[in-house]
Short mmCIF file of C-alpha atoms in Angstrom, two decimals:
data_model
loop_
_atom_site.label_atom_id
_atom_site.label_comp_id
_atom_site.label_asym_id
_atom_site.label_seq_id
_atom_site.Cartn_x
_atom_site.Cartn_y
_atom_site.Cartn_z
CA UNK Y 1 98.56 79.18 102.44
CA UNK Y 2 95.42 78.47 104.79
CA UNK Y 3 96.04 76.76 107.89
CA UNK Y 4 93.53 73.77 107.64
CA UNK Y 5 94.83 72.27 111.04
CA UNK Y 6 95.53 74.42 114.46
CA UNK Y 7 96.91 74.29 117.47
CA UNK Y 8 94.62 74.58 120.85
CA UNK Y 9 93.65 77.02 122.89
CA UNK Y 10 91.24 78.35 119.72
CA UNK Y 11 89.04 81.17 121.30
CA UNK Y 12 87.41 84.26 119.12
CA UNK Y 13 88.59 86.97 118.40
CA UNK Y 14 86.75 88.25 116.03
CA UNK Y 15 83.00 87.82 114.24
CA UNK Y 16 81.26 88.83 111.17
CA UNK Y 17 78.26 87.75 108.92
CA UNK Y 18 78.76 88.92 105.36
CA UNK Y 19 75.62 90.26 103.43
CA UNK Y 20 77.07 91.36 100.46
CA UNK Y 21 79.64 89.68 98.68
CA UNK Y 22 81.11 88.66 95.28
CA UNK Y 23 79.72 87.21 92.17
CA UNK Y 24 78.64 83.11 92.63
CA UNK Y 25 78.15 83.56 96.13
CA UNK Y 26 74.95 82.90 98.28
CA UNK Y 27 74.53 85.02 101.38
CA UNK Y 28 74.57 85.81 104.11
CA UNK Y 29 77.49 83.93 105.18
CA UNK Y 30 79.84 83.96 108.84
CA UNK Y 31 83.61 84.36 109.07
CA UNK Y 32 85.46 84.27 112.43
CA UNK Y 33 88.85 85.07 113.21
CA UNK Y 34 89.96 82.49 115.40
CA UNK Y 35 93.29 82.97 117.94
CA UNK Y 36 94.87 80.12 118.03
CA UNK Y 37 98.32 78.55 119.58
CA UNK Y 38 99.43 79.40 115.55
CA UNK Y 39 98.15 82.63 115.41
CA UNK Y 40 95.00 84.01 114.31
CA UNK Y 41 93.17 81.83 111.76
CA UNK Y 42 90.41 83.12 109.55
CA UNK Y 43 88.26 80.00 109.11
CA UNK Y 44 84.30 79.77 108.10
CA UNK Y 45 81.47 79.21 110.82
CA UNK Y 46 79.61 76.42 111.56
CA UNK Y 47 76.45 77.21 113.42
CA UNK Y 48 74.81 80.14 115.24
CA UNK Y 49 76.55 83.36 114.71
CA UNK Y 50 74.05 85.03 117.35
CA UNK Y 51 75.56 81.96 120.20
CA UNK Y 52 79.05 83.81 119.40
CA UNK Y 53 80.91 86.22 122.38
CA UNK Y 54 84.25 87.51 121.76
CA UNK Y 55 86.28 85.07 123.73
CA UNK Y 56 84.41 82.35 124.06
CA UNK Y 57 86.35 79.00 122.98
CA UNK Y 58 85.73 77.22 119.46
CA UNK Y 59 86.27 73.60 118.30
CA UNK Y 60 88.44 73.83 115.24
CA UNK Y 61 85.91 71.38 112.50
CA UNK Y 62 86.81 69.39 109.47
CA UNK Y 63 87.81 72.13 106.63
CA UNK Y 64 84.74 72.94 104.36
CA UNK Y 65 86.01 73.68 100.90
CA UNK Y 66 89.88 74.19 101.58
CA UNK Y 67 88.81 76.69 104.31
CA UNK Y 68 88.85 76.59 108.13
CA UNK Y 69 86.05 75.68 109.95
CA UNK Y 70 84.71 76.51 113.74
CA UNK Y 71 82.05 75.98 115.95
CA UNK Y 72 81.38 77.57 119.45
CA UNK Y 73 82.47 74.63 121.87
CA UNK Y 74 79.87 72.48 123.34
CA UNK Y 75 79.58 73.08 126.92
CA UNK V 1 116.47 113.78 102.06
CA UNK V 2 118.34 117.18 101.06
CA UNK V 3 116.15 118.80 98.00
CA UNK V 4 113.06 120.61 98.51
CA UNK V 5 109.87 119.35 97.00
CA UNK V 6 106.92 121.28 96.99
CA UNK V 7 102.87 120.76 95.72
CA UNK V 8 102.68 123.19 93.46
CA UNK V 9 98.67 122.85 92.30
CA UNK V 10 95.95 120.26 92.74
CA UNK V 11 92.61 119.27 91.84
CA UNK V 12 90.32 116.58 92.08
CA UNK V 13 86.73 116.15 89.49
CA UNK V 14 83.47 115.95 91.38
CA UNK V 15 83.16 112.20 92.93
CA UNK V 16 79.90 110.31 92.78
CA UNK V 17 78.28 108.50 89.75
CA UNK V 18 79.97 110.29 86.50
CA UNK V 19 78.25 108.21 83.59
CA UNK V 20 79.58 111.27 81.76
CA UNK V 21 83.10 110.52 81.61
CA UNK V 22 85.15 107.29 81.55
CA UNK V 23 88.66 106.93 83.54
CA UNK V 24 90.59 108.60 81.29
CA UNK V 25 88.47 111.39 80.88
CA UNK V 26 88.29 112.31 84.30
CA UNK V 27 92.27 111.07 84.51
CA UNK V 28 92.54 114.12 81.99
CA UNK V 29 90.01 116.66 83.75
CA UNK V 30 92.22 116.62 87.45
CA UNK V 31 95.58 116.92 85.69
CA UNK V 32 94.23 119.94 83.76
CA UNK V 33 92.81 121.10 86.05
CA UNK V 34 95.91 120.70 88.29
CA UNK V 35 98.08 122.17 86.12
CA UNK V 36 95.87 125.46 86.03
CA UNK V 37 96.28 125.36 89.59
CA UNK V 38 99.99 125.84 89.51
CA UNK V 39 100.39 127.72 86.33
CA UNK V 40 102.44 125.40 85.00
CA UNK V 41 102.57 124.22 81.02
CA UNK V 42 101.33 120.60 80.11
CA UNK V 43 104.66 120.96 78.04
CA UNK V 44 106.56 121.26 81.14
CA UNK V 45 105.80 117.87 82.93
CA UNK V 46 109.07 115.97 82.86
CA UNK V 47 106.93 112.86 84.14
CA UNK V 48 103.33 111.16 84.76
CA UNK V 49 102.47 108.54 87.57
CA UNK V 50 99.16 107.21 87.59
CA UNK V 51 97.74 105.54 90.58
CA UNK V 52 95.05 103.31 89.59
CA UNK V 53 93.75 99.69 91.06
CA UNK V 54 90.77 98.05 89.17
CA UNK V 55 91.29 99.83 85.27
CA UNK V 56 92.85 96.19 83.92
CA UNK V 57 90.36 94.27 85.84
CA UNK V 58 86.82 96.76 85.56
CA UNK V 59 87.90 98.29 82.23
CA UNK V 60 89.98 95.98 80.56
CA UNK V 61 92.47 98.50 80.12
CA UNK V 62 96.68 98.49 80.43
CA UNK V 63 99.03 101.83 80.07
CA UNK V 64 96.42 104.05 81.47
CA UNK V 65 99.40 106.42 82.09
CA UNK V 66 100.25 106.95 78.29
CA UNK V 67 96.64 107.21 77.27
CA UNK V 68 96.13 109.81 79.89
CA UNK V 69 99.99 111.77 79.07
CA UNK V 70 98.30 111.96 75.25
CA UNK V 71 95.48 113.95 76.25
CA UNK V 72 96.97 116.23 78.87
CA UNK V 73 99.88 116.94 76.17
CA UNK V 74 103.00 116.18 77.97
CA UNK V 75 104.69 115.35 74.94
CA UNK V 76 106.61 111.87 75.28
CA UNK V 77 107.69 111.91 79.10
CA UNK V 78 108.06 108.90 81.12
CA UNK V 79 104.43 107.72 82.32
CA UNK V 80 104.41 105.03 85.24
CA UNK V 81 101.18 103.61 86.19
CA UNK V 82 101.81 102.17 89.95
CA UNK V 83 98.98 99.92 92.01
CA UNK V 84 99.13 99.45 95.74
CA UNK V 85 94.90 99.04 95.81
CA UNK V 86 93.46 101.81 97.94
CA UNK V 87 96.69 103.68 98.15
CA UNK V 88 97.96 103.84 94.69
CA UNK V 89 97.55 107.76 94.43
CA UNK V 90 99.15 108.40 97.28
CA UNK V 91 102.39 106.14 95.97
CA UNK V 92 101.79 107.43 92.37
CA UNK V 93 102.90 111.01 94.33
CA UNK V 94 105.68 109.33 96.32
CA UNK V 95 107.06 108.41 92.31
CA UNK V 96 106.54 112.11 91.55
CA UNK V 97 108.28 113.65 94.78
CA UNK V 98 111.34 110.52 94.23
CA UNK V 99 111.10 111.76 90.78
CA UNK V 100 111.90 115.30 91.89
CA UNK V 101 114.32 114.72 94.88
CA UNK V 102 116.63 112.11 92.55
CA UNK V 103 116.82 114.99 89.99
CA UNK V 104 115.24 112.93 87.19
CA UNK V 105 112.82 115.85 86.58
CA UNK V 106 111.47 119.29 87.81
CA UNK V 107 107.78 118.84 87.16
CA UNK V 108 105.82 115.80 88.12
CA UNK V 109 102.12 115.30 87.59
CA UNK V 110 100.76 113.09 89.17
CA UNK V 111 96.84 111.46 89.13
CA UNK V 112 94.47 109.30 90.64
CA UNK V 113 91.32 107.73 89.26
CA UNK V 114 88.65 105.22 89.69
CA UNK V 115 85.48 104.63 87.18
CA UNK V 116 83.70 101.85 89.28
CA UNK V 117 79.89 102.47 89.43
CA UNK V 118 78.46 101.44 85.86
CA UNK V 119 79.38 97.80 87.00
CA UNK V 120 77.37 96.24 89.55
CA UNK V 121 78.03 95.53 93.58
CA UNK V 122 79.04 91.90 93.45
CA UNK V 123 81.41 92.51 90.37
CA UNK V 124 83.28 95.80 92.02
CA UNK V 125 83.28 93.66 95.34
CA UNK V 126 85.05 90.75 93.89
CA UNK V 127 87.47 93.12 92.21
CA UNK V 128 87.98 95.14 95.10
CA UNK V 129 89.09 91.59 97.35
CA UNK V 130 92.12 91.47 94.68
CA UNK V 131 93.49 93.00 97.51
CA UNK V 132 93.49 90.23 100.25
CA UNK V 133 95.39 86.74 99.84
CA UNK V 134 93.32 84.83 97.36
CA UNK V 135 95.73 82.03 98.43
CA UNK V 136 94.38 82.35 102.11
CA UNK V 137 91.63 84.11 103.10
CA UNK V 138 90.00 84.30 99.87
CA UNK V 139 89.43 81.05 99.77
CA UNK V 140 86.70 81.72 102.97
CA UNK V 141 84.49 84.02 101.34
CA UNK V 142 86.46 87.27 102.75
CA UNK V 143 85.59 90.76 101.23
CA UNK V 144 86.97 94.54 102.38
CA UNK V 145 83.85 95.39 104.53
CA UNK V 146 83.93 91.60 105.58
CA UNK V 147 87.40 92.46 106.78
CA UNK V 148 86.69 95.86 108.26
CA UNK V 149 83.35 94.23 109.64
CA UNK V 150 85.73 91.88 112.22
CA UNK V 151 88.04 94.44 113.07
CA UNK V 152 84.82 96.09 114.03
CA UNK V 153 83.53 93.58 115.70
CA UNK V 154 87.36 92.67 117.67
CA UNK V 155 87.40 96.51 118.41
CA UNK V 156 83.67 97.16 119.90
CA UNK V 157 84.69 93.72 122.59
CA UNK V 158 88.20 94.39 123.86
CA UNK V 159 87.44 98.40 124.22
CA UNK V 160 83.74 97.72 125.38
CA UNK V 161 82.96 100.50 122.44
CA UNK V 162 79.39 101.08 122.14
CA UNK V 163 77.16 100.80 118.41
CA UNK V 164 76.42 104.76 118.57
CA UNK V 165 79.71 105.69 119.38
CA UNK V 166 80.99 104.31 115.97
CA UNK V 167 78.41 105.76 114.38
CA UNK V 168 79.80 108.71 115.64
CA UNK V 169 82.06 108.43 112.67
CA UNK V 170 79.82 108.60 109.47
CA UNK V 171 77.95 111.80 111.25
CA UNK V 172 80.91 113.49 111.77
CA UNK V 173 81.52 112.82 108.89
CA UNK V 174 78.73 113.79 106.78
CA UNK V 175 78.30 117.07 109.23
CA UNK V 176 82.27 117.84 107.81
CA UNK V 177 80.95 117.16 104.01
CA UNK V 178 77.75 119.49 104.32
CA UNK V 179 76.87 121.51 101.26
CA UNK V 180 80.47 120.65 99.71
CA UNK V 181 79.65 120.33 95.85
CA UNK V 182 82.59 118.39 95.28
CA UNK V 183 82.09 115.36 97.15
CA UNK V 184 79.37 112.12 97.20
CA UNK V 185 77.15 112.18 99.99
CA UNK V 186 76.42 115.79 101.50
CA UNK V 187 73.52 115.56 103.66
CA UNK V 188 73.43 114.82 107.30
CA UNK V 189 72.89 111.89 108.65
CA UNK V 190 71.78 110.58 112.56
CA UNK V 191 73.01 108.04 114.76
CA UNK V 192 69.82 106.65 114.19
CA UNK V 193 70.25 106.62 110.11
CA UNK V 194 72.91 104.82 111.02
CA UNK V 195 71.97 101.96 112.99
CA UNK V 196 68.98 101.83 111.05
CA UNK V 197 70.89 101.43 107.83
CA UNK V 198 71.07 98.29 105.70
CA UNK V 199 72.94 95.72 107.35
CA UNK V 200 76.58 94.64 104.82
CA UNK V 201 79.14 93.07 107.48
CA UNK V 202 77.71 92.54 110.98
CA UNK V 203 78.40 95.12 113.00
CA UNK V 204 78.61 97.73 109.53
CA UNK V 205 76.08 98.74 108.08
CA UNK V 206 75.51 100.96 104.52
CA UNK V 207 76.48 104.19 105.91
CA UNK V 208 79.49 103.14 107.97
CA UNK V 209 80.81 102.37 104.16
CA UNK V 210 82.73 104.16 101.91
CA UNK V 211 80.64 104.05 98.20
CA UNK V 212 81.45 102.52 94.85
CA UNK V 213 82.47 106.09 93.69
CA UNK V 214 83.90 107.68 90.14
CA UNK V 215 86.23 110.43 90.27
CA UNK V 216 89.92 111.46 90.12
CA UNK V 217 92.63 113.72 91.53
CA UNK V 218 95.80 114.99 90.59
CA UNK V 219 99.28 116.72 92.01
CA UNK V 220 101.67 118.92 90.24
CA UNK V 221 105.08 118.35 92.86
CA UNK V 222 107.90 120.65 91.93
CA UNK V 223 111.58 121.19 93.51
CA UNK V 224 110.98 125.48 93.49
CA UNK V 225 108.53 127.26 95.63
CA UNK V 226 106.09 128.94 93.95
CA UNK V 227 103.19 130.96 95.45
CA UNK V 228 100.37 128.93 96.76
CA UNK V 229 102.68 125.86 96.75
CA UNK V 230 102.63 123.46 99.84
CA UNK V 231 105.69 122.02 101.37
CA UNK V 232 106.11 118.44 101.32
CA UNK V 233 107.90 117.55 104.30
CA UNK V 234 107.67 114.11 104.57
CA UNK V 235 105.82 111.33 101.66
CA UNK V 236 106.97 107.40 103.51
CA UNK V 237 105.56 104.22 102.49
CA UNK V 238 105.59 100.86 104.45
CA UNK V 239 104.35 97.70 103.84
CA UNK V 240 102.42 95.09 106.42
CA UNK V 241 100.79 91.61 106.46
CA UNK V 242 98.26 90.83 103.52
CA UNK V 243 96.99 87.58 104.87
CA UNK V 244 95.11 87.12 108.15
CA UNK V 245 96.95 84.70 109.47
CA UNK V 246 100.31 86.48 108.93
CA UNK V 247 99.09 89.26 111.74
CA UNK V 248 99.30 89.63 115.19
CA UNK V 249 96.59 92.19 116.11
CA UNK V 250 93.52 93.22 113.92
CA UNK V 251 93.40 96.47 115.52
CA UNK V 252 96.86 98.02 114.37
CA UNK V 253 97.95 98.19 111.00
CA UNK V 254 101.71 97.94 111.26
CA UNK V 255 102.32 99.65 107.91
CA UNK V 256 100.70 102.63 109.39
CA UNK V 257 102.23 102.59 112.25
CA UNK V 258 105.77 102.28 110.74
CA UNK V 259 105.04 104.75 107.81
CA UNK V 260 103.89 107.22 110.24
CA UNK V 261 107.01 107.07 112.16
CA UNK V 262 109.19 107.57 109.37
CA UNK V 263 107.14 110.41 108.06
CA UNK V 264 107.15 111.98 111.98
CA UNK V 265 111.34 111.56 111.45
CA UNK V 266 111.25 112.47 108.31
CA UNK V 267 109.26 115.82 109.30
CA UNK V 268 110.75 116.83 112.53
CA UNK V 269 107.73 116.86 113.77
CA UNK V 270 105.23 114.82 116.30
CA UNK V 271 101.14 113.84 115.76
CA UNK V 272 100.64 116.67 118.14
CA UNK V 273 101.79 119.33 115.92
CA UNK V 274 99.43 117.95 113.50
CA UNK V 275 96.40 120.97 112.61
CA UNK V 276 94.23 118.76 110.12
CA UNK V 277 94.19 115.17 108.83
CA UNK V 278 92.97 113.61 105.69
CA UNK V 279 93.31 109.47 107.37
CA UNK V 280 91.81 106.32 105.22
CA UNK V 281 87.86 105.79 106.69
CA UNK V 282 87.39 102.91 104.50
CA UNK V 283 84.68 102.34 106.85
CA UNK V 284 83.63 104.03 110.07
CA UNK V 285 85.88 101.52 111.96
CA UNK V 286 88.91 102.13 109.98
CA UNK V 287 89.34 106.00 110.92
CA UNK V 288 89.07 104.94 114.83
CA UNK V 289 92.42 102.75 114.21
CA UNK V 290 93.96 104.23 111.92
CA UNK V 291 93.52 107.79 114.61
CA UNK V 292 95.17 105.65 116.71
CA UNK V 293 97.71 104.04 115.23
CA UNK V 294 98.72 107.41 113.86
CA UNK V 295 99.15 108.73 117.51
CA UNK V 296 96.17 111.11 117.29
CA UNK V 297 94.49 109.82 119.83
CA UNK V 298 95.33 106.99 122.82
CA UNK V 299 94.64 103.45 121.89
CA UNK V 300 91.31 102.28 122.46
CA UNK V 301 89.63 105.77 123.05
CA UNK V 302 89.57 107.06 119.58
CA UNK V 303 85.84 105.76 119.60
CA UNK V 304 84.72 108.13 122.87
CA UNK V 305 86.84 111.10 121.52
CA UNK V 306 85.22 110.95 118.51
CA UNK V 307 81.79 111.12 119.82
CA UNK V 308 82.93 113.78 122.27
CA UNK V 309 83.75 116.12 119.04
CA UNK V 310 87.35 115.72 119.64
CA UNK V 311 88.32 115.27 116.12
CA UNK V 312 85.40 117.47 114.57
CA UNK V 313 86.50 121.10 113.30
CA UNK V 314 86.95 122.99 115.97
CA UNK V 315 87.65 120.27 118.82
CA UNK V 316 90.29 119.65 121.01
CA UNK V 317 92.54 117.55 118.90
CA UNK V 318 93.75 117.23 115.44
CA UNK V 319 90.46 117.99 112.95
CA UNK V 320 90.20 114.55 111.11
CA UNK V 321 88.72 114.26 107.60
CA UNK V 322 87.28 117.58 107.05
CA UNK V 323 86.22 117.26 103.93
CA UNK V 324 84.19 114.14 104.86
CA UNK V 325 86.48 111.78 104.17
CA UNK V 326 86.03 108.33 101.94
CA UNK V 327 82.70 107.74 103.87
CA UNK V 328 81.11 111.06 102.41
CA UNK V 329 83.59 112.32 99.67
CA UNK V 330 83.40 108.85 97.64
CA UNK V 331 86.22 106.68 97.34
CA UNK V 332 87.32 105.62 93.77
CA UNK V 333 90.18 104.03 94.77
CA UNK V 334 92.56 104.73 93.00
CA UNK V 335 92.05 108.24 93.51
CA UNK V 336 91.81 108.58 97.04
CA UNK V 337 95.23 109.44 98.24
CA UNK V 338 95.77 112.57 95.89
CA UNK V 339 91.92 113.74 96.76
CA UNK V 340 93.65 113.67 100.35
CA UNK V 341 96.26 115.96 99.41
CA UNK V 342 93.97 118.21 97.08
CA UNK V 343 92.12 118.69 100.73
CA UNK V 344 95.20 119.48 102.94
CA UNK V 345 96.71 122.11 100.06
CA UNK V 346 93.18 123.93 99.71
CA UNK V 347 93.00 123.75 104.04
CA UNK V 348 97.02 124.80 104.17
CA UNK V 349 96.22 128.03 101.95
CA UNK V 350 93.56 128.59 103.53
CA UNK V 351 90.64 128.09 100.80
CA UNK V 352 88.83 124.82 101.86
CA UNK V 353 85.53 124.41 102.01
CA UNK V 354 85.44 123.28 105.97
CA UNK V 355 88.28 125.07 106.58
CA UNK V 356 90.15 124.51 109.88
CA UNK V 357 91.25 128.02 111.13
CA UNK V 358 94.85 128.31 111.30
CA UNK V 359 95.96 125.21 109.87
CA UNK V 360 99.50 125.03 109.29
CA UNK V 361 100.58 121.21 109.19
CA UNK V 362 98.39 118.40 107.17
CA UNK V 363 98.36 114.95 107.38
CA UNK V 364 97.60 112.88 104.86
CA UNK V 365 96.96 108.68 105.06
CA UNK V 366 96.03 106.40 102.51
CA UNK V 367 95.83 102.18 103.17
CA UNK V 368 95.89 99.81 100.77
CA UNK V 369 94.56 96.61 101.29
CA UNK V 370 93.81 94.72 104.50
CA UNK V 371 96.94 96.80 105.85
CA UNK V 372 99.47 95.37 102.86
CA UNK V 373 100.67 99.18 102.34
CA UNK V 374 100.28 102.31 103.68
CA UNK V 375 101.58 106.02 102.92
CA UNK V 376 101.61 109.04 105.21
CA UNK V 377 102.51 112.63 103.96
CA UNK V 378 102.58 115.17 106.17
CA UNK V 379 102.36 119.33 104.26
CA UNK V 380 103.13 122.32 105.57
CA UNK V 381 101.63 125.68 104.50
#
């Protein structure tokens, strides 16, 4: 099952921003794989996927829909 | 195992848009077709296994494998339909070669085959993410080149891999596939076509994606030599994570890895002794890792070898997907793995289109899923 809470350090590991998907759903749409201190973590994004670096650390948000949610960390 | 097992004749129908036939048809065209190949009797199949992924969810349709034994004329042999998504032809021969090898029968045909393109994107996508958790990561939105776009994405950071040299990929690619009547997409394309192309899963774009193909292919595996016939030396399966959060690293498939082993065992034989590979390019990203977690190239410079012609007929290493692989060939899933192996017989005798000169050992490897199973066969000629 999803992992709707997670362990810190959360950094990324991995970015994309889907253009073409299934029936019933709008795009585009961002998914990051997030490595966290329970593993990697596919989760949805909130915010600006062109603010997004391999690496960089993410705040682990309130889950959106049963999913995951991140957001680059606020400096 | 003891008993021989040999590929006795193979085929595969033209891939690409076939509003002319419907699955079974073209099911019925590559066995046929197969069976010419080897010279062998439709009344002489002991048994049928049909790899197939979307029929039941696309077509509506169950016991493909009967329908198809009818019109082929096997008589009333056992027919197994088997589904391991992207890599159900290539386990739909492992049933034929166990088949063989267990002494449950001396001719097994087996057939691939995928009618996808008369229903639209978003439909075939959905259908297609069957094969991730829909427990897990479904529930986020994630499709196959949304997958494939991450591991891109993880891949291009940590190997500091530039946007042309994956593209280096699809135009190898499509330079392999030139004037080849049999497969999708035979023109040339540019790095610039490329990285000019439609944008699907940030970093992919259109042409670093396999198509929403029609087609099918088919394998006729005996225990006797026969002339033409290949050798099958090794056919191992393994499974891996499905879910996201059950792996460790996005840029190894484990099932590869440990199929590939036991097939190297099972073979006597090392990646270096390799001539010519038919590997899974799903997208452009997916032949990089999979070239590496195959041991055909070092890990994390698959991507600079590539664009250096290393893997291009005629380079220094192990010739990978000449025939153009799923990026130009088509990929109708369920047909994929046994188009592989109708490549690496027609290279092994010496009759394929691209032919790589003195090719003596094949490679064949087919992924299913994000990773959940993988087969590698590895021919001799």
């Amino acid at each position: 099952m999803t992992k709707l809470s997670v362990r810190s350090p959360i950094t990324l590991e991995a970015a994309t921003v889907i253009r073409v998907a299934g029936p019933g759903r709008d795009t585009p749409y961002a998914l990051v794989v997030a490595r966290t201190g329970d593993g990697l973590v596919l989760g949805r994004l909130r915010g600006d996927p062109q603010a997004l670096r391999i690496g960089m650390e993410l705040d682990a948000l309130e889950p959106e829909a049963g999913s995951p949610t991140f957001a680059p960390r606020r400096a | 195992m003891a008993a021989g097992v040999w590929i006795a004749g193979t085929a595969m129908t033209a891939f690409g848009r076939r509003p002319d036939r419907d699955l079974v048809a073209l099911a019925v065209e590559a066995c046929e077709a197969a069976l010419d190949d080897a010279g062998i009797d439709p009344a002489d199949v002991d048994a049928l296994y049909f790899g197939n992924f979307l029929g039941q969810t696309l077509q509506g349709q169950g016991v493909l494998a009967s329908m198809i034994a009818r019109r082929v004329g096997v008589g009333n042999v056992p027919t197994t339909s088997v589904e391991g998504a992207c890599a159900s032809a290539a386990i739909a021969l492992r049933h034929g070669r166990l088949a063989i090898a267990a002494d449950a029968a001396e001719v097994a045909l087996c057939v691939g085959g995928e009618h996808m393109t008369s229903f639209d994107t978003a439909t075939v996508t959905a259908g297609l993410a069957q094969a991730t958790d829909q427990t897990s990561d479904g529930q986020t939105g994630l499709t196959f080149p949304g997958f494939f776009g991450l591991v891109a994405s993880a891949y291009l950071a940590r190997f500091g891999v530039t946007r042309d040299e994956l593209s280096s990929v699809p135009v190898k690619s499509r330079r392999h596939a030139a004037g080849n009547p049999m497969v999708m997409f035979d023109a040339p394309v540019t790095t610039g076509d490329v990285v000019s192309a439609r944008p699907i899963a940030d970093p992919l774009r259109l042409l670093d994606c396999s198509p929403i193909s029609d087609g099918a292919a088919a394998a006729v595996v005996v225990r006797e030599p026969r002339p033409g016939a290949v050798r099958v030396l090794a056919c191992e399966q393994a499974s891996g994570a499905v879910a996201i959060g059950d792996i460790a690293d996005l840029l190894t498939f484990p099932a590869t890895t440990t199929a590939a082993t036991a097939a190297y065992a099972a073979a006597g034989l090392a990646a270096a002794d390799v001539d010519v590979v038919e590997l899974h390019d799903c997208f452009s990203i997916a032949e990089l890792v999979d070239a590496e977690d195959l041991g055909l190239l070092p890990i994390g410079e698959a991507a600079q070898a590539t664009a250096a012609g290393a893997t291009t007929n005629g380079g220094s290493a192990a010739t990978i997907n000449p025939s153009g692989g799923l990026l130009a060939r088509g990929h109708p899933v369920g047909a994929t793995g046994l188009a592989q192996i109708h490549e690496l017989v027609q290279q092994l005798r010496g009759d394929a289109h691209n032919q790589v000169a003195g090719a003596r050992v094949g490679l064949a490897h087919n992924l299913g899923g994000c990773g959940a199973t993988a087969m590698v066969t590895i021919l001799a000629g």
